[in-house]
CSV table of C-alpha atoms in Angstrom, one decimal:
chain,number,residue,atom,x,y,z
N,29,UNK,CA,0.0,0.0,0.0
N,30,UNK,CA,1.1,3.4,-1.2
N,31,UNK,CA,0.5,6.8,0.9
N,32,UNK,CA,0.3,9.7,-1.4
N,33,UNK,CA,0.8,13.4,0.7
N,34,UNK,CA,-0.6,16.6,-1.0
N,35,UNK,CA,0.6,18.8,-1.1
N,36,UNK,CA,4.5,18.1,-1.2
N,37,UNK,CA,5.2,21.9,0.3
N,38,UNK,CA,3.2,25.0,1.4
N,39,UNK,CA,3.3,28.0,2.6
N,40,UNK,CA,1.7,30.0,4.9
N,41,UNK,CA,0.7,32.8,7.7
N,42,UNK,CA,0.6,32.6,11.5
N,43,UNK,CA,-3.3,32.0,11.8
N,44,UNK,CA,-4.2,30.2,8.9
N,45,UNK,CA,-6.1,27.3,8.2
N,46,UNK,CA,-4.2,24.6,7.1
N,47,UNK,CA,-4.9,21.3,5.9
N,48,UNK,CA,-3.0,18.1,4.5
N,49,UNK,CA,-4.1,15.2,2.3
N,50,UNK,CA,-2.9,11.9,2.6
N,51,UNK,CA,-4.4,9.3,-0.3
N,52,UNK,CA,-3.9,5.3,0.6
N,53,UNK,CA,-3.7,2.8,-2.7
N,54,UNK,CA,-6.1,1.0,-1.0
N,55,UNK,CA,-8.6,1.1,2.2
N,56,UNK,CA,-6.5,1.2,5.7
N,57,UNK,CA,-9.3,1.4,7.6
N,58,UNK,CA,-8.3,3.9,10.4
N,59,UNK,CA,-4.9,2.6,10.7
N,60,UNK,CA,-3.1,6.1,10.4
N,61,UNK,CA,-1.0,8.4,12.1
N,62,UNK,CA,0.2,11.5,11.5
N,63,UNK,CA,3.5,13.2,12.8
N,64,UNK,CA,5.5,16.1,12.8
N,65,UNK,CA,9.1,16.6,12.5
N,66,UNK,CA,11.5,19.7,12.7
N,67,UNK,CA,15.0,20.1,11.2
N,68,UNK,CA,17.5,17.7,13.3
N,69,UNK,CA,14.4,16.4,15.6
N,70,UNK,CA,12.8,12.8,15.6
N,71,UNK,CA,9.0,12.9,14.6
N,72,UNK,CA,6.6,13.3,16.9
N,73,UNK,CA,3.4,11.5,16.7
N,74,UNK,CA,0.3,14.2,16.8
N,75,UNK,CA,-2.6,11.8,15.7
N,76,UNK,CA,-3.3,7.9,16.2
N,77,UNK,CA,-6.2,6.1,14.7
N,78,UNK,CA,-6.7,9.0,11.8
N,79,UNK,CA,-8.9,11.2,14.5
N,80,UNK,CA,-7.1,10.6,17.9
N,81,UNK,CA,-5.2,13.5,19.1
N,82,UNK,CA,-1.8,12.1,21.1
N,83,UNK,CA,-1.5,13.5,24.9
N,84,UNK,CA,0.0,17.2,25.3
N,85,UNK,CA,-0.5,17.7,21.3
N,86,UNK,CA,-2.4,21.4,20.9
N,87,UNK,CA,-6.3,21.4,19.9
N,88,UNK,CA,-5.7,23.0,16.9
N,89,UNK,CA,-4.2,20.0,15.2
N,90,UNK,CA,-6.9,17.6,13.9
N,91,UNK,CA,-7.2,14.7,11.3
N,92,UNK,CA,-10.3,13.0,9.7
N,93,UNK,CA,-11.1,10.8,7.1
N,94,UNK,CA,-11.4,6.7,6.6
N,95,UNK,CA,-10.9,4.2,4.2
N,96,UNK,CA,-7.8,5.9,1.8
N,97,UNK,CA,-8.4,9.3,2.3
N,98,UNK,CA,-6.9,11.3,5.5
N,99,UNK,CA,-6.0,15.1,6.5
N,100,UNK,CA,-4.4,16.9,8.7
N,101,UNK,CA,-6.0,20.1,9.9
N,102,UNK,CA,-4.4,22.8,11.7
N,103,UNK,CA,-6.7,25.2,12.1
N,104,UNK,CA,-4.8,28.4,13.4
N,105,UNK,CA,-0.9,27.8,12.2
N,106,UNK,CA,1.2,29.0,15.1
N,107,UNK,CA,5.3,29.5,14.8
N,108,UNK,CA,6.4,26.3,16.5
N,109,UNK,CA,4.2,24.6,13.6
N,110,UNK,CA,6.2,25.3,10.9
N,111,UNK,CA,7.9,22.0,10.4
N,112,UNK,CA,7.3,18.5,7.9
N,113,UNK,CA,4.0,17.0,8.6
N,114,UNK,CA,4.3,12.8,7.6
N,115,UNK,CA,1.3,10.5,7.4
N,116,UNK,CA,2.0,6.4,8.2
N,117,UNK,CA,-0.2,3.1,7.8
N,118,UNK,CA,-0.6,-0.2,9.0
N,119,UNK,CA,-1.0,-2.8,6.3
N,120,UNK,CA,-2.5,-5.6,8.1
N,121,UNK,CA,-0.9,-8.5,6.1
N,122,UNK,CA,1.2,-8.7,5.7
N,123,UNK,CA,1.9,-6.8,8.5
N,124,UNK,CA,4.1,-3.5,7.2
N,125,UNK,CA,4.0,-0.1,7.8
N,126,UNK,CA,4.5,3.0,5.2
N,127,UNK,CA,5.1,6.6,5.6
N,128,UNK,CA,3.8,9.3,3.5
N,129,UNK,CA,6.3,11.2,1.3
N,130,UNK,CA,5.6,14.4,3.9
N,131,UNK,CA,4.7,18.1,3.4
N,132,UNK,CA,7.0,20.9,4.5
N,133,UNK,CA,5.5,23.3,5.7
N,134,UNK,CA,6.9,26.7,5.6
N,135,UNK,CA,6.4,30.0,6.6
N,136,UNK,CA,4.8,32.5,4.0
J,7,UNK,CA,8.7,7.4,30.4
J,8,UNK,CA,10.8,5.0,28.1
J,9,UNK,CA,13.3,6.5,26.5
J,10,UNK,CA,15.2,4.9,23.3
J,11,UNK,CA,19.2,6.0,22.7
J,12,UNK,CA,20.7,4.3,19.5
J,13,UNK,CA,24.3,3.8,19.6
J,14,UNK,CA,26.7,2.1,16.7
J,15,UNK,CA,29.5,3.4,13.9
J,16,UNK,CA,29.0,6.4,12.3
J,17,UNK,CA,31.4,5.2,9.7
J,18,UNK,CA,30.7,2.2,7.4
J,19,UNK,CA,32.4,0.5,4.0
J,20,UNK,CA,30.3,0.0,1.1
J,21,UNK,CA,30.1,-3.9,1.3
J,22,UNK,CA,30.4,-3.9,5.1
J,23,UNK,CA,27.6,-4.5,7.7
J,24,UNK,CA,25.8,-1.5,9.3
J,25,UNK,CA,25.2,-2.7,13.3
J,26,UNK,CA,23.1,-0.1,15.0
J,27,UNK,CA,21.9,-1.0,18.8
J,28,UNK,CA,19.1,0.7,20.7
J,29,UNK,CA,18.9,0.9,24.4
J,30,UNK,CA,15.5,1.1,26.3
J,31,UNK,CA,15.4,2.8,29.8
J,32,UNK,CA,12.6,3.6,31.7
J,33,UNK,CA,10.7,0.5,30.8
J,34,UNK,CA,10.6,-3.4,29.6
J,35,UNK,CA,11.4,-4.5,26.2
J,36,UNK,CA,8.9,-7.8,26.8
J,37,UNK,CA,6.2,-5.1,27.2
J,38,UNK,CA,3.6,-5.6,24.4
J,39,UNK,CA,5.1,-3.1,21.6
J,40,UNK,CA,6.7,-3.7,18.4
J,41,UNK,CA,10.2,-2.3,18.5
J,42,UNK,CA,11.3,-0.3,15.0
J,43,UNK,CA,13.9,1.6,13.4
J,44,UNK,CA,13.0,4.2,10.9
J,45,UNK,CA,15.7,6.0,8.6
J,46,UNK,CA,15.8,9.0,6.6
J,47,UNK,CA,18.4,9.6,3.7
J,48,UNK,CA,19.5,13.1,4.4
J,49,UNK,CA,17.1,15.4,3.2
J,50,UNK,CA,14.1,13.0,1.9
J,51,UNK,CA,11.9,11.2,4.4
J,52,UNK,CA,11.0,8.7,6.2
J,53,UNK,CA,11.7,5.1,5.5
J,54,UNK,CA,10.5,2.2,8.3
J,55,UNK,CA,12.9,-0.6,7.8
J,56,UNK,CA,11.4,-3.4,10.2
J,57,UNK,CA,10.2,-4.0,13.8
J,58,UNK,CA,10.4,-6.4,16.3
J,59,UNK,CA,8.0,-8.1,19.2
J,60,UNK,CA,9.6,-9.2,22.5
J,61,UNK,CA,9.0,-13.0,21.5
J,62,UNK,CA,11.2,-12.6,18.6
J,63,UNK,CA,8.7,-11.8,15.3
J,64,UNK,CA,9.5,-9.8,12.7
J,65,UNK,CA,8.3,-8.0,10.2
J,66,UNK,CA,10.6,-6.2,7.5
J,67,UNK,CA,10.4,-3.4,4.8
J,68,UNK,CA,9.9,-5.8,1.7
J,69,UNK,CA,12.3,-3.5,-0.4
J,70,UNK,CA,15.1,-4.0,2.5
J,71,UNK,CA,14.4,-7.3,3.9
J,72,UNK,CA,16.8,-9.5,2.3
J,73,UNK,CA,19.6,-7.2,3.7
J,74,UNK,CA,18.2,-6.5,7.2
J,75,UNK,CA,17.9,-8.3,10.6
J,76,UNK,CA,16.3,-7.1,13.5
J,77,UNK,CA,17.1,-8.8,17.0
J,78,UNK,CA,16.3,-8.6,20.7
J,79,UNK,CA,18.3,-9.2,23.8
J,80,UNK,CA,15.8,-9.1,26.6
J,81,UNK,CA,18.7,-9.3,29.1
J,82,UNK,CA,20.4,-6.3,28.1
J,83,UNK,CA,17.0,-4.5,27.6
J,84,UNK,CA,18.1,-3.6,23.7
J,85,UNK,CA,17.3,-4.6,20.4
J,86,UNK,CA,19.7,-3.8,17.1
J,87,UNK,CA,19.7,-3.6,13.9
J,88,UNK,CA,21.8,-5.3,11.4
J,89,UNK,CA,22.3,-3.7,7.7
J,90,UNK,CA,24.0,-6.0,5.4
J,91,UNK,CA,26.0,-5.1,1.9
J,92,UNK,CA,25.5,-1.3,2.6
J,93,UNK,CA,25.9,1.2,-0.3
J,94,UNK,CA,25.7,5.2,-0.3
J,95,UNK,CA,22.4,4.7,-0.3
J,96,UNK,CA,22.1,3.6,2.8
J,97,UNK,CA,23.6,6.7,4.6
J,98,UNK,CA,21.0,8.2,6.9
J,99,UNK,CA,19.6,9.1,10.2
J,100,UNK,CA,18.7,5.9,12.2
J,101,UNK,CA,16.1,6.3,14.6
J,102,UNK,CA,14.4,3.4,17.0
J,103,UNK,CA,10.8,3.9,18.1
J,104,UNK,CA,8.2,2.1,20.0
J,105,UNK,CA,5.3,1.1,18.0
J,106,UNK,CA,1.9,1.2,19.7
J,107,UNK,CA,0.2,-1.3,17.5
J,108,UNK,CA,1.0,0.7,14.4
J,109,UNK,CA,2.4,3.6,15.6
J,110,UNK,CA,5.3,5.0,16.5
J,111,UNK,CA,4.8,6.7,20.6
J,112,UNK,CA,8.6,7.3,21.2
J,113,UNK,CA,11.5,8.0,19.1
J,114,UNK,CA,15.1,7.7,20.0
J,115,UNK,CA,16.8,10.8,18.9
J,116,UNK,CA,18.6,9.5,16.2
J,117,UNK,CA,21.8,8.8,14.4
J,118,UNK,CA,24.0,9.3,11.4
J,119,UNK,CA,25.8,6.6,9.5
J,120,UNK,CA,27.6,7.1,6.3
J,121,UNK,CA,28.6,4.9,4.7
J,122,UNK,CA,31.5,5.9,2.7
J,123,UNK,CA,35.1,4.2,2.2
């Protein structure tokens, strides 16, 4: 199974809305997470289960979506957000997982 | 809180054997996680190479698993990584993570091997 980001890149203002696809080749179910990494960091998981926000992760991150399509909503872009947003999957069997190609996210 | 430190050469021949380790503190590797490591190329993203269950199961990145081994040592509280018949392209950050089901709750922090001669 194939994870598909969109876009690759952005940019954008302290306070907008943002949002991030992520297309599956085929139906995951609600196996997806979402992460966020920043230059010389390890990722750090935001969103379990496509909709389930991780502990200590801000409100205004958010994801939605079933089946093979997913997104990622921030919905009021702070400074400390700026940073590469990946989506991952659970293929069931056999059992493998597969990251998204990620979106950079940059500041406008 | 578990925390994950990988440790291993930064430096390896093309043709030779990448050996990363990664130590868990702060918790049990027979706890009921998958243990992974995840790599990035520098600059591009991420890549999950394999995992590992406490028992001994694996599961590998089908483009990477005739060259890759995953192992656990329940004794020393650690699980590694072996990379076998490494190129260029397999100069990256290595990172170790705890898999919650599917995904990934803790990262180690990472590290760089190049593999150059």
């Amino acid at each position: 199974i194939q994870l598909t980001q969109s876009p690759s890149s952005l940019s954008a203002s302290v306070g907008d809305r943002v949002t991030i696809t992520c297309r599956a080749s085929q139906g995951i179910s609600s196996y997806l997470a979402w992460y966020q990494q920043k230059p010389g960091k390890a990722p750090k998981l935001l969103i379990y289960a496509a909709s389930t926000l991780q502990s200590g992760v801000p409100s205004r991150f958010s994801g939605s979506g079933s089946g093979t399509d997913f997104t990622l909503t921030i919905s009021s872009l702070q400074p400390e957000d700026f940073a590469t947003y990946y989506c991952q999957q659970l293929n069931s069997y056999p059992r493998a997982l597969t990251f998204g190609g990620g979106t950079k996210v940059e500041i406008k | 809180q578990v925390q994950l430190q990988e440790s291993g050469p930064g430096l390896v021949k093309p043709s030779g054997t990448l050996s990363l380790t990664c130590a868990v503190s702060g918790g049990s590797i027979s706890s009921s996680n998958w243990w992974s490591w995840v790599r990035q190329p520098p600059g591009k993203g991420l890549e999950w190479i394999g995992e590992i269950y406490h028992s001994g199961s694996t599961n590998y990145n089908p483009s990477l698993k005739s060259r890759v081994t995953i192992s656990v040592d329940k004794s020393k509280n650690q699980f590694s990584l072996k990379v076998s018949s490494v190129t260029a392209a397999d100069t990256a950050v290595y990172y170790c993570a705890i898999n919650s089901y599917y995904y990934m709750e803790v990262w180690g922090k990472g590290t760089t091997v190049t593999v150059s001669s």
